[in-house]
Amino acid sequence: MSNNFSPLAPIMSLINLSGPVKQRAPIWVPTVMVMRVEDLPQELSLPVLNSTGCYVAIGLPEASDQRPYVMCGEGRNVGQRLMRKIRDSDRAWHWAVIFGCEQPGWFEAAGKHLEWRVNSLLEHAPHLDLVIGVSPWRNYVSEEERRALDAYLVEARRQLVSMGHRFLEPPVLERDAVPHTVAPAASRFDFSEFLKPSRLSSTPDPMMPQEPFTHSTGSEGGRGPGLKAEDPIGTRYRLHYGDLQATAEKLPDGTLLVHKGSEVSAIGATTLPRYIRQHRATLLETGVLKPHPTDETKLVVTRDESFENPSRLAKCLTGSTQGAGAVLRTCTIDPSRRI
């Protein structure tokens, strides 16, 4: 692995380890790793990958008009956990970031808490699309442990910035942006876009972890938050994928109803799962989908149609392996003109 992506040495001056540590430390010193996914199998023997930790996987989309996508998780054996998630995913993943700790007394709940905090940061990053599985819960640690772990996250983010990686940092105004060194890409994938701060809004302290945002609904046609498992019944969504026009809403039984008139990609990616290809074929055979009258690259939904889960809906609409949280955004929809 390139030296540019080696773990940053823990700052041991932050904590006194002169004797055996039998209690959980009041300050946790982060060990942060950034690596290419293809290098992960060769690094699995490292201690930080064989203990509790939080991971972030980053993938680059196939289309230039789509945003990079990320997933966040945790595990008692974080390296093996990440390997399983990558193996079971239908997406291509290019980079992995590991948040761990090599101090005695590091505990499983710490990884769960970090997952919750990092997940919140990623969920509201305007330059990334978060792939949602099961949204993490907050209540894993005591208030004292929470403060220690929040301080851990502040230091971990400082380490990432010092390494040239700024994808966890909140947006800054163009005039506030400071020059930074871009870490060289170690493969054919260009990682530089992740290192640039977004220029949408300002924040008083770009280092401090942010509390979760309150879920809100965007204006019609605007880009609201991505679909989440805990969205309330009746939440409306608009598809953001190329020039496809489609809307949907969450029903009382938890399914998603795609509205009549929504557009579907007529082209399916070669990596599309077989069950999705079969579902799309069935919708065509039964007349739920028909060719678009003016655009041969699209199909049209002929009647309101329900889908049992968001992932199936997103893949059927886009003909791609994009996750629902990446392409379905909350919005307000005028019932008289859903599209």
mmCIF file of C-alpha atoms in Angstrom:
data_model
loop_
_atom_site.group_PDB
_atom_site.id
_atom_site.type_symbol
_atom_site.label_atom_id
_atom_site.label_comp_id
_atom_site.label_asym_id
_atom_site.label_seq_id
_atom_site.Cartn_x
_atom_site.Cartn_y
_atom_site.Cartn_z
ATOM 1 C CA MET A 1 0.000 0.000 0.000
ATOM 2 C CA SER A 2 1.276 3.462 -0.873
ATOM 3 C CA ASN A 3 2.808 5.472 1.936
ATOM 4 C CA ASN A 4 0.326 8.220 1.132
ATOM 5 C CA PHE A 5 -2.422 6.061 2.573
ATOM 6 C CA SER A 6 -0.703 4.568 5.594
ATOM 7 C CA PRO A 7 -2.366 4.885 9.017
ATOM 8 C CA LEU A 8 -1.515 8.120 10.713
ATOM 9 C CA ALA A 9 0.425 7.337 13.881
ATOM 10 C CA PRO A 10 -1.704 7.812 17.030
ATOM 11 C CA ILE A 11 -0.870 10.926 18.990
ATOM 12 C CA MET A 12 0.089 9.162 22.196
ATOM 13 C CA SER A 13 0.733 12.409 24.055
ATOM 14 C CA LEU A 14 -3.025 12.777 24.379
ATOM 15 C CA ILE A 15 -3.283 9.986 26.937
ATOM 16 C CA ASN A 16 -1.140 8.502 29.669
ATOM 17 C CA LEU A 17 -0.640 4.776 29.164
ATOM 18 C CA SER A 18 2.013 4.310 31.867
ATOM 19 C CA GLY A 19 0.196 1.400 33.494
ATOM 20 C CA PRO A 20 -2.265 -1.370 32.557
ATOM 21 C CA VAL A 21 -5.593 0.021 31.398
ATOM 22 C CA LYS A 22 -8.444 -1.818 33.074
ATOM 23 C CA GLN A 23 -11.188 0.770 32.513
ATOM 24 C CA ARG A 24 -12.375 2.456 29.371
ATOM 25 C CA ALA A 25 -10.096 5.373 28.629
ATOM 26 C CA PRO A 26 -11.379 8.937 29.147
ATOM 27 C CA ILE A 27 -9.769 9.844 25.813
ATOM 28 C CA TRP A 28 -9.648 7.541 22.816
ATOM 29 C CA VAL A 29 -6.832 8.066 20.296
ATOM 30 C CA PRO A 30 -8.028 7.203 16.775
ATOM 31 C CA THR A 31 -6.162 5.026 14.323
ATOM 32 C CA VAL A 32 -7.396 5.987 10.841
ATOM 33 C CA MET A 33 -6.647 4.062 7.656
ATOM 34 C CA VAL A 34 -7.461 4.997 4.056
ATOM 35 C CA MET A 35 -6.852 2.324 1.429
ATOM 36 C CA ARG A 36 -7.932 1.019 -1.905
ATOM 37 C CA VAL A 37 -10.514 -1.758 -1.646
ATOM 38 C CA GLU A 38 -8.324 -3.978 -3.812
ATOM 39 C CA ASP A 39 -5.610 -3.724 -1.128
ATOM 40 C CA LEU A 40 -7.927 -4.662 1.741
ATOM 41 C CA PRO A 41 -7.323 -8.460 1.630
ATOM 42 C CA GLN A 42 -3.578 -7.937 2.005
ATOM 43 C CA GLU A 43 -4.068 -5.664 5.035
ATOM 44 C CA LEU A 44 -6.444 -7.894 7.046
ATOM 45 C CA SER A 45 -3.677 -8.961 9.433
ATOM 46 C CA LEU A 46 -3.306 -5.417 10.802
ATOM 47 C CA PRO A 47 -4.540 -5.079 14.417
ATOM 48 C CA VAL A 48 -6.899 -2.194 13.626
ATOM 49 C CA LEU A 49 -8.717 -4.366 11.056
ATOM 50 C CA ASN A 50 -9.031 -7.251 13.514
ATOM 51 C CA SER A 51 -10.820 -5.310 16.236
ATOM 52 C CA THR A 52 -13.938 -3.193 16.721
ATOM 53 C CA GLY A 53 -14.211 -0.298 14.343
ATOM 54 C CA CYS A 54 -16.291 1.745 11.943
ATOM 55 C CA TYR A 55 -15.812 1.698 8.170
ATOM 56 C CA VAL A 56 -16.772 3.919 5.244
ATOM 57 C CA ALA A 57 -16.645 2.471 1.728
ATOM 58 C CA ILE A 58 -16.591 4.835 -1.251
ATOM 59 C CA GLY A 59 -17.511 4.066 -4.846
ATOM 60 C CA LEU A 60 -17.436 6.055 -8.054
ATOM 61 C CA PRO A 61 -20.547 6.028 -10.274
ATOM 62 C CA GLU A 62 -20.613 4.848 -13.859
ATOM 63 C CA ALA A 63 -22.142 8.098 -15.160
ATOM 64 C CA SER A 64 -20.350 11.432 -14.940
ATOM 65 C CA ASP A 65 -23.534 13.273 -13.903
ATOM 66 C CA GLN A 66 -23.979 11.150 -10.752
ATOM 67 C CA ARG A 67 -22.371 11.662 -7.375
ATOM 68 C CA PRO A 68 -19.944 9.274 -5.654
ATOM 69 C CA TYR A 69 -21.731 6.879 -3.291
ATOM 70 C CA VAL A 70 -20.767 5.742 0.196
ATOM 71 C CA MET A 71 -21.818 3.189 2.795
ATOM 72 C CA CYS A 72 -21.050 3.173 6.494
ATOM 73 C CA GLY A 73 -21.015 0.301 8.979
ATOM 74 C CA GLU A 74 -19.266 -1.246 11.971
ATOM 75 C CA GLY A 75 -18.106 -4.581 13.266
ATOM 76 C CA ARG A 76 -16.242 -6.351 16.050
ATOM 77 C CA ASN A 77 -13.859 -7.547 13.339
ATOM 78 C CA VAL A 78 -14.191 -4.514 11.100
ATOM 79 C CA GLY A 79 -11.961 -5.747 8.259
ATOM 80 C CA GLN A 80 -13.850 -9.012 7.792
ATOM 81 C CA ARG A 81 -17.171 -7.208 8.189
ATOM 82 C CA LEU A 82 -16.290 -4.761 5.414
ATOM 83 C CA MET A 83 -15.082 -7.574 3.154
ATOM 84 C CA ARG A 84 -18.440 -9.350 3.540
ATOM 85 C CA LYS A 85 -20.405 -6.170 2.803
ATOM 86 C CA ILE A 86 -18.359 -5.510 -0.336
ATOM 87 C CA ARG A 87 -18.694 -9.126 -1.478
ATOM 88 C CA ASP A 88 -22.484 -9.087 -1.001
ATOM 89 C CA SER A 89 -22.962 -5.702 -2.669
ATOM 90 C CA ASP A 90 -24.011 -5.287 -6.292
ATOM 91 C CA ARG A 91 -21.958 -2.079 -6.541
ATOM 92 C CA ALA A 92 -18.318 -1.425 -7.313
ATOM 93 C CA TRP A 93 -16.375 -0.085 -4.304
ATOM 94 C CA HIS A 94 -13.029 1.634 -4.736
ATOM 95 C CA TRP A 95 -11.876 3.108 -1.406
ATOM 96 C CA ALA A 96 -12.188 2.155 2.252
ATOM 97 C CA VAL A 97 -11.718 4.287 5.367
ATOM 98 C CA ILE A 98 -11.337 2.548 8.739
ATOM 99 C CA PHE A 99 -11.867 4.254 12.101
ATOM 100 C CA GLY A 100 -10.399 2.156 14.903
ATOM 101 C CA CYS A 101 -8.357 2.335 18.087
ATOM 102 C CA GLU A 102 -5.444 0.279 19.332
ATOM 103 C CA GLN A 103 -5.735 1.236 23.009
ATOM 104 C CA PRO A 104 -6.647 -1.445 25.575
ATOM 105 C CA GLY A 105 -10.273 -1.363 26.628
ATOM 106 C CA TRP A 106 -11.713 -0.329 23.242
ATOM 107 C CA PHE A 107 -15.243 -1.743 23.141
ATOM 108 C CA GLU A 108 -17.934 -2.871 20.692
ATOM 109 C CA ALA A 109 -20.427 -0.119 21.505
ATOM 110 C CA ALA A 110 -17.812 2.450 20.445
ATOM 111 C CA GLY A 111 -17.988 1.186 16.881
ATOM 112 C CA LYS A 112 -21.773 1.390 16.895
ATOM 113 C CA HIS A 113 -21.695 4.945 18.193
ATOM 114 C CA LEU A 114 -19.152 5.978 15.570
ATOM 115 C CA GLU A 115 -21.312 4.415 12.873
ATOM 116 C CA TRP A 116 -24.240 6.556 14.044
ATOM 117 C CA ARG A 117 -22.174 9.764 14.048
ATOM 118 C CA VAL A 118 -20.385 9.157 10.731
ATOM 119 C CA ASN A 119 -23.622 7.982 9.106
ATOM 120 C CA SER A 120 -25.216 11.302 10.095
ATOM 121 C CA LEU A 121 -22.351 13.269 8.541
ATOM 122 C CA LEU A 122 -22.493 11.294 5.302
ATOM 123 C CA GLU A 123 -26.269 11.472 5.088
ATOM 124 C CA HIS A 124 -26.136 15.246 4.815
ATOM 125 C CA ALA A 125 -23.033 15.588 2.640
ATOM 126 C CA PRO A 126 -24.276 17.328 -0.541
ATOM 127 C CA HIS A 127 -21.436 15.918 -2.644
ATOM 128 C CA LEU A 128 -22.054 12.237 -1.761
ATOM 129 C CA ASP A 129 -24.931 9.748 -1.955
ATOM 130 C CA LEU A 130 -25.286 7.532 1.114
ATOM 131 C CA VAL A 131 -26.370 3.962 0.469
ATOM 132 C CA ILE A 132 -28.908 3.262 3.218
ATOM 133 C CA GLY A 133 -29.317 -0.181 4.727
ATOM 134 C CA VAL A 134 -30.651 -0.160 8.272
ATOM 135 C CA SER A 135 -30.202 3.265 9.833
ATOM 136 C CA PRO A 136 -28.044 3.042 12.982
ATOM 137 C CA TRP A 137 -29.388 3.851 16.445
ATOM 138 C CA ARG A 138 -27.860 6.308 18.879
ATOM 139 C CA ASN A 139 -28.240 4.828 22.353
ATOM 140 C CA TYR A 140 -25.241 2.521 22.694
ATOM 141 C CA VAL A 141 -22.995 4.382 25.149
ATOM 142 C CA SER A 142 -23.201 6.396 28.336
ATOM 143 C CA GLU A 143 -23.110 10.190 28.297
ATOM 144 C CA GLU A 144 -19.475 10.182 29.470
ATOM 145 C CA GLU A 145 -18.486 7.691 26.788
ATOM 146 C CA ARG A 146 -20.389 9.706 24.186
ATOM 147 C CA ARG A 147 -18.332 12.806 24.977
ATOM 148 C CA ALA A 148 -15.093 10.813 24.726
ATOM 149 C CA LEU A 149 -16.129 9.289 21.411
ATOM 150 C CA ASP A 150 -17.233 12.624 19.982
ATOM 151 C CA ALA A 151 -13.775 13.956 20.840
ATOM 152 C CA TYR A 152 -12.364 10.869 19.085
ATOM 153 C CA LEU A 153 -14.311 11.782 15.950
ATOM 154 C CA VAL A 154 -13.040 15.367 16.006
ATOM 155 C CA GLU A 155 -9.456 14.084 16.145
ATOM 156 C CA ALA A 156 -10.134 11.438 13.478
ATOM 157 C CA ARG A 157 -11.449 14.110 11.132
ATOM 158 C CA ARG A 158 -8.382 16.248 11.771
ATOM 159 C CA GLN A 159 -6.251 13.253 10.835
ATOM 160 C CA LEU A 160 -8.190 12.790 7.596
ATOM 161 C CA VAL A 161 -7.780 16.456 6.684
ATOM 162 C CA SER A 162 -4.046 16.271 7.403
ATOM 163 C CA MET A 163 -3.894 13.290 5.037
ATOM 164 C CA GLY A 164 -5.653 15.348 2.347
ATOM 165 C CA HIS A 165 -9.104 13.761 2.611
ATOM 166 C CA ARG A 166 -11.983 16.208 3.180
ATOM 167 C CA PHE A 167 -15.092 14.233 2.234
ATOM 168 C CA LEU A 168 -16.421 14.278 5.836
ATOM 169 C CA GLU A 169 -16.123 18.043 6.134
ATOM 170 C CA PRO A 170 -19.203 20.259 5.823
ATOM 171 C CA PRO A 171 -19.512 22.646 2.873
ATOM 172 C CA VAL A 172 -17.679 25.955 2.858
ATOM 173 C CA LEU A 173 -18.114 29.081 0.775
ATOM 174 C CA GLU A 174 -15.812 29.555 -2.192
ATOM 175 C CA ARG A 175 -14.195 32.583 -0.548
ATOM 176 C CA ASP A 176 -13.537 30.571 2.607
ATOM 177 C CA ALA A 177 -11.957 27.643 0.821
ATOM 178 C CA VAL A 178 -8.302 27.195 1.657
ATOM 179 C CA PRO A 179 -5.689 25.628 -0.619
ATOM 180 C CA HIS A 180 -4.955 22.020 0.233
ATOM 181 C CA THR A 181 -2.748 19.291 -1.066
ATOM 182 C CA VAL A 182 -4.542 16.621 -3.046
ATOM 183 C CA ALA A 183 -3.334 13.147 -2.260
ATOM 184 C CA PRO A 184 -2.287 11.391 -5.497
ATOM 185 C CA ALA A 185 -4.647 8.681 -6.711
ATOM 186 C CA ALA A 186 -3.109 5.244 -6.343
ATOM 187 C CA SER A 187 -5.161 3.649 -9.123
ATOM 188 C CA ARG A 188 -7.005 4.551 -12.293
ATOM 189 C CA PHE A 189 -9.872 5.945 -10.174
ATOM 190 C CA ASP A 190 -9.656 9.683 -9.559
ATOM 191 C CA PHE A 191 -10.083 10.320 -5.842
ATOM 192 C CA SER A 192 -9.449 14.058 -6.077
ATOM 193 C CA GLU A 193 -13.123 15.063 -6.123
ATOM 194 C CA PHE A 194 -13.527 13.678 -2.614
ATOM 195 C CA LEU A 195 -10.787 15.947 -1.363
ATOM 196 C CA LYS A 196 -12.404 19.202 -2.451
ATOM 197 C CA PRO A 197 -14.755 20.942 -0.004
ATOM 198 C CA SER A 198 -18.219 21.592 -1.371
ATOM 199 C CA ARG A 199 -19.024 25.270 -1.942
ATOM 200 C CA LEU A 200 -22.657 25.489 -0.964
ATOM 201 C CA SER A 201 -22.847 27.060 2.502
ATOM 202 C CA SER A 202 -20.696 27.957 5.481
ATOM 203 C CA THR A 203 -20.418 26.553 8.978
ATOM 204 C CA PRO A 204 -18.750 28.098 12.041
ATOM 205 C CA ASP A 205 -16.616 25.108 12.989
ATOM 206 C CA PRO A 206 -15.837 22.691 10.172
ATOM 207 C CA MET A 207 -14.082 20.271 12.525
ATOM 208 C CA MET A 208 -16.789 19.655 15.097
ATOM 209 C CA PRO A 209 -19.154 16.711 14.484
ATOM 210 C CA GLN A 210 -22.620 17.929 13.591
ATOM 211 C CA GLU A 211 -25.807 16.760 15.298
ATOM 212 C CA PRO A 212 -28.223 14.866 13.015
ATOM 213 C CA PHE A 213 -30.352 17.129 10.885
ATOM 214 C CA THR A 214 -34.119 17.168 11.414
ATOM 215 C CA HIS A 215 -35.832 15.355 8.568
ATOM 216 C CA SER A 216 -37.561 17.825 6.310
ATOM 217 C CA THR A 217 -39.291 17.766 2.974
ATOM 218 C CA GLY A 218 -37.807 19.703 0.092
ATOM 219 C CA SER A 219 -39.769 21.903 -2.269
ATOM 220 C CA GLU A 220 -41.211 20.469 -5.438
ATOM 221 C CA GLY A 221 -38.486 19.644 -7.919
ATOM 222 C CA GLY A 222 -35.799 20.368 -5.322
ATOM 223 C CA ARG A 223 -33.326 17.871 -3.931
ATOM 224 C CA GLY A 224 -34.505 16.891 -0.484
ATOM 225 C CA PRO A 225 -32.911 14.244 1.762
ATOM 226 C CA GLY A 226 -32.414 10.777 0.338
ATOM 227 C CA LEU A 227 -34.883 7.997 1.157
ATOM 228 C CA LYS A 228 -34.421 6.494 4.626
ATOM 229 C CA ALA A 229 -35.976 3.445 6.264
ATOM 230 C CA GLU A 230 -37.568 5.581 9.007
ATOM 231 C CA ASP A 231 -39.336 7.978 6.617
ATOM 232 C CA PRO A 232 -42.979 8.372 7.781
ATOM 233 C CA ILE A 233 -45.969 6.964 5.959
ATOM 234 C CA GLY A 234 -47.044 9.268 3.152
ATOM 235 C CA THR A 235 -43.543 10.581 2.389
ATOM 236 C CA ARG A 236 -43.315 11.610 -1.266
ATOM 237 C CA TYR A 237 -40.240 11.026 -3.418
ATOM 238 C CA ARG A 238 -38.940 12.287 -6.729
ATOM 239 C CA LEU A 239 -36.419 10.359 -8.793
ATOM 240 C CA HIS A 240 -33.081 12.074 -9.407
ATOM 241 C CA TYR A 241 -31.377 10.011 -12.098
ATOM 242 C CA GLY A 242 -30.459 11.448 -15.482
ATOM 243 C CA ASP A 243 -33.508 13.031 -17.092
ATOM 244 C CA LEU A 244 -36.003 10.408 -15.882
ATOM 245 C CA GLN A 245 -39.186 11.902 -14.409
ATOM 246 C CA ALA A 246 -40.753 9.684 -11.739
ATOM 247 C CA THR A 247 -42.513 10.073 -8.398
ATOM 248 C CA ALA A 248 -43.507 7.696 -5.626
ATOM 249 C CA GLU A 249 -44.917 7.657 -2.103
ATOM 250 C CA LYS A 250 -44.645 5.455 0.986
ATOM 251 C CA LEU A 251 -47.791 3.433 1.768
ATOM 252 C CA PRO A 252 -49.095 2.334 5.205
ATOM 253 C CA ASP A 253 -47.792 -1.225 4.700
ATOM 254 C CA GLY A 254 -44.291 0.113 4.062
ATOM 255 C CA THR A 255 -44.305 -0.501 0.320
ATOM 256 C CA LEU A 256 -43.629 2.243 -2.210
ATOM 257 C CA LEU A 257 -46.173 3.244 -4.837
ATOM 258 C CA VAL A 258 -44.803 4.494 -8.157
ATOM 259 C CA HIS A 259 -47.231 6.868 -9.806
ATOM 260 C CA LYS A 260 -48.768 6.449 -13.229
ATOM 261 C CA GLY A 261 -46.856 8.408 -15.867
ATOM 262 C CA SER A 262 -43.456 7.909 -14.246
ATOM 263 C CA GLU A 263 -40.569 7.255 -16.598
ATOM 264 C CA VAL A 264 -38.327 4.183 -16.462
ATOM 265 C CA SER A 265 -35.018 3.614 -18.205
ATOM 266 C CA ALA A 266 -35.426 1.212 -21.117
ATOM 267 C CA ILE A 267 -31.737 0.368 -20.872
ATOM 268 C CA GLY A 268 -30.492 -1.993 -18.192
ATOM 269 C CA ALA A 269 -26.900 -2.172 -16.986
ATOM 270 C CA THR A 270 -25.036 -5.415 -17.603
ATOM 271 C CA THR A 271 -24.476 -5.676 -13.836
ATOM 272 C CA LEU A 272 -28.216 -5.537 -13.088
ATOM 273 C CA PRO A 273 -29.204 -8.486 -10.830
ATOM 274 C CA ARG A 274 -31.145 -11.259 -12.544
ATOM 275 C CA TYR A 275 -34.195 -10.823 -10.295
ATOM 276 C CA ILE A 276 -34.416 -7.166 -11.285
ATOM 277 C CA ARG A 277 -34.183 -8.016 -14.981
ATOM 278 C CA GLN A 278 -36.962 -10.573 -14.505
ATOM 279 C CA HIS A 279 -39.125 -8.059 -12.624
ATOM 280 C CA ARG A 280 -38.701 -5.464 -15.376
ATOM 281 C CA ALA A 281 -39.589 -8.094 -17.998
ATOM 282 C CA THR A 282 -42.735 -9.021 -16.068
ATOM 283 C CA LEU A 283 -43.814 -5.382 -15.862
ATOM 284 C CA LEU A 284 -43.443 -5.125 -19.644
ATOM 285 C CA GLU A 285 -45.331 -8.362 -20.292
ATOM 286 C CA THR A 286 -48.240 -7.340 -18.061
ATOM 287 C CA GLY A 287 -48.493 -3.871 -19.584
ATOM 288 C CA VAL A 288 -47.427 -1.960 -16.471
ATOM 289 C CA LEU A 289 -44.604 -0.593 -18.602
ATOM 290 C CA LYS A 290 -44.919 0.512 -22.205
ATOM 291 C CA PRO A 291 -42.548 2.285 -24.633
ATOM 292 C CA HIS A 292 -42.266 6.038 -24.250
ATOM 293 C CA PRO A 293 -44.111 7.808 -27.112
ATOM 294 C CA THR A 294 -41.164 10.071 -28.050
ATOM 295 C CA ASP A 295 -38.019 8.674 -26.396
ATOM 296 C CA GLU A 296 -36.862 5.143 -27.189
ATOM 297 C CA THR A 297 -34.484 5.165 -24.197
ATOM 298 C CA LYS A 298 -37.424 5.327 -21.783
ATOM 299 C CA LEU A 299 -40.490 3.357 -20.729
ATOM 300 C CA VAL A 300 -43.635 4.750 -19.091
ATOM 301 C CA VAL A 301 -45.594 3.404 -16.100
ATOM 302 C CA THR A 302 -49.222 2.932 -17.231
ATOM 303 C CA ARG A 303 -50.790 2.657 -13.767
ATOM 304 C CA ASP A 304 -49.847 3.169 -10.129
ATOM 305 C CA GLU A 305 -47.638 0.231 -9.184
ATOM 306 C CA SER A 306 -46.377 -0.798 -5.731
ATOM 307 C CA PHE A 307 -42.916 -2.179 -4.984
ATOM 308 C CA GLU A 308 -42.148 -4.259 -1.914
ATOM 309 C CA ASN A 309 -38.918 -2.454 -1.072
ATOM 310 C CA PRO A 310 -37.042 0.724 -2.068
ATOM 311 C CA SER A 311 -34.019 -1.101 -3.492
ATOM 312 C CA ARG A 312 -36.091 -3.055 -6.006
ATOM 313 C CA LEU A 313 -37.969 0.100 -6.991
ATOM 314 C CA ALA A 314 -34.785 2.130 -7.576
ATOM 315 C CA LYS A 315 -33.120 -0.572 -9.644
ATOM 316 C CA CYS A 316 -36.236 -1.222 -11.734
ATOM 317 C CA LEU A 317 -36.724 2.486 -12.488
ATOM 318 C CA THR A 318 -33.123 3.294 -13.340
ATOM 319 C CA GLY A 319 -31.989 -0.001 -14.854
ATOM 320 C CA SER A 320 -28.862 0.403 -12.725
ATOM 321 C CA THR A 321 -27.494 -0.806 -9.389
ATOM 322 C CA GLN A 322 -27.990 2.580 -7.724
ATOM 323 C CA GLY A 323 -29.450 2.357 -4.204
ATOM 324 C CA ALA A 324 -32.765 3.965 -3.291
ATOM 325 C CA GLY A 325 -31.155 6.426 -0.900
ATOM 326 C CA ALA A 326 -28.993 7.700 -3.749
ATOM 327 C CA VAL A 327 -31.699 8.329 -6.367
ATOM 328 C CA LEU A 328 -34.984 8.802 -4.479
ATOM 329 C CA ARG A 329 -35.231 12.217 -2.816
ATOM 330 C CA THR A 330 -38.039 13.533 -0.636
ATOM 331 C CA CYS A 331 -40.148 16.315 -2.118
ATOM 332 C CA THR A 332 -43.618 17.817 -2.146
ATOM 333 C CA ILE A 333 -45.788 16.657 -5.014
ATOM 334 C CA ASP A 334 -48.891 18.353 -6.343
ATOM 335 C CA PRO A 335 -51.471 15.499 -6.470
ATOM 336 C CA SER A 336 -53.047 17.081 -9.550
ATOM 337 C CA ARG A 337 -49.781 16.730 -11.486
ATOM 338 C CA ARG A 338 -47.524 14.138 -9.942
ATOM 339 C CA ILE A 339 -44.832 14.360 -12.600
#
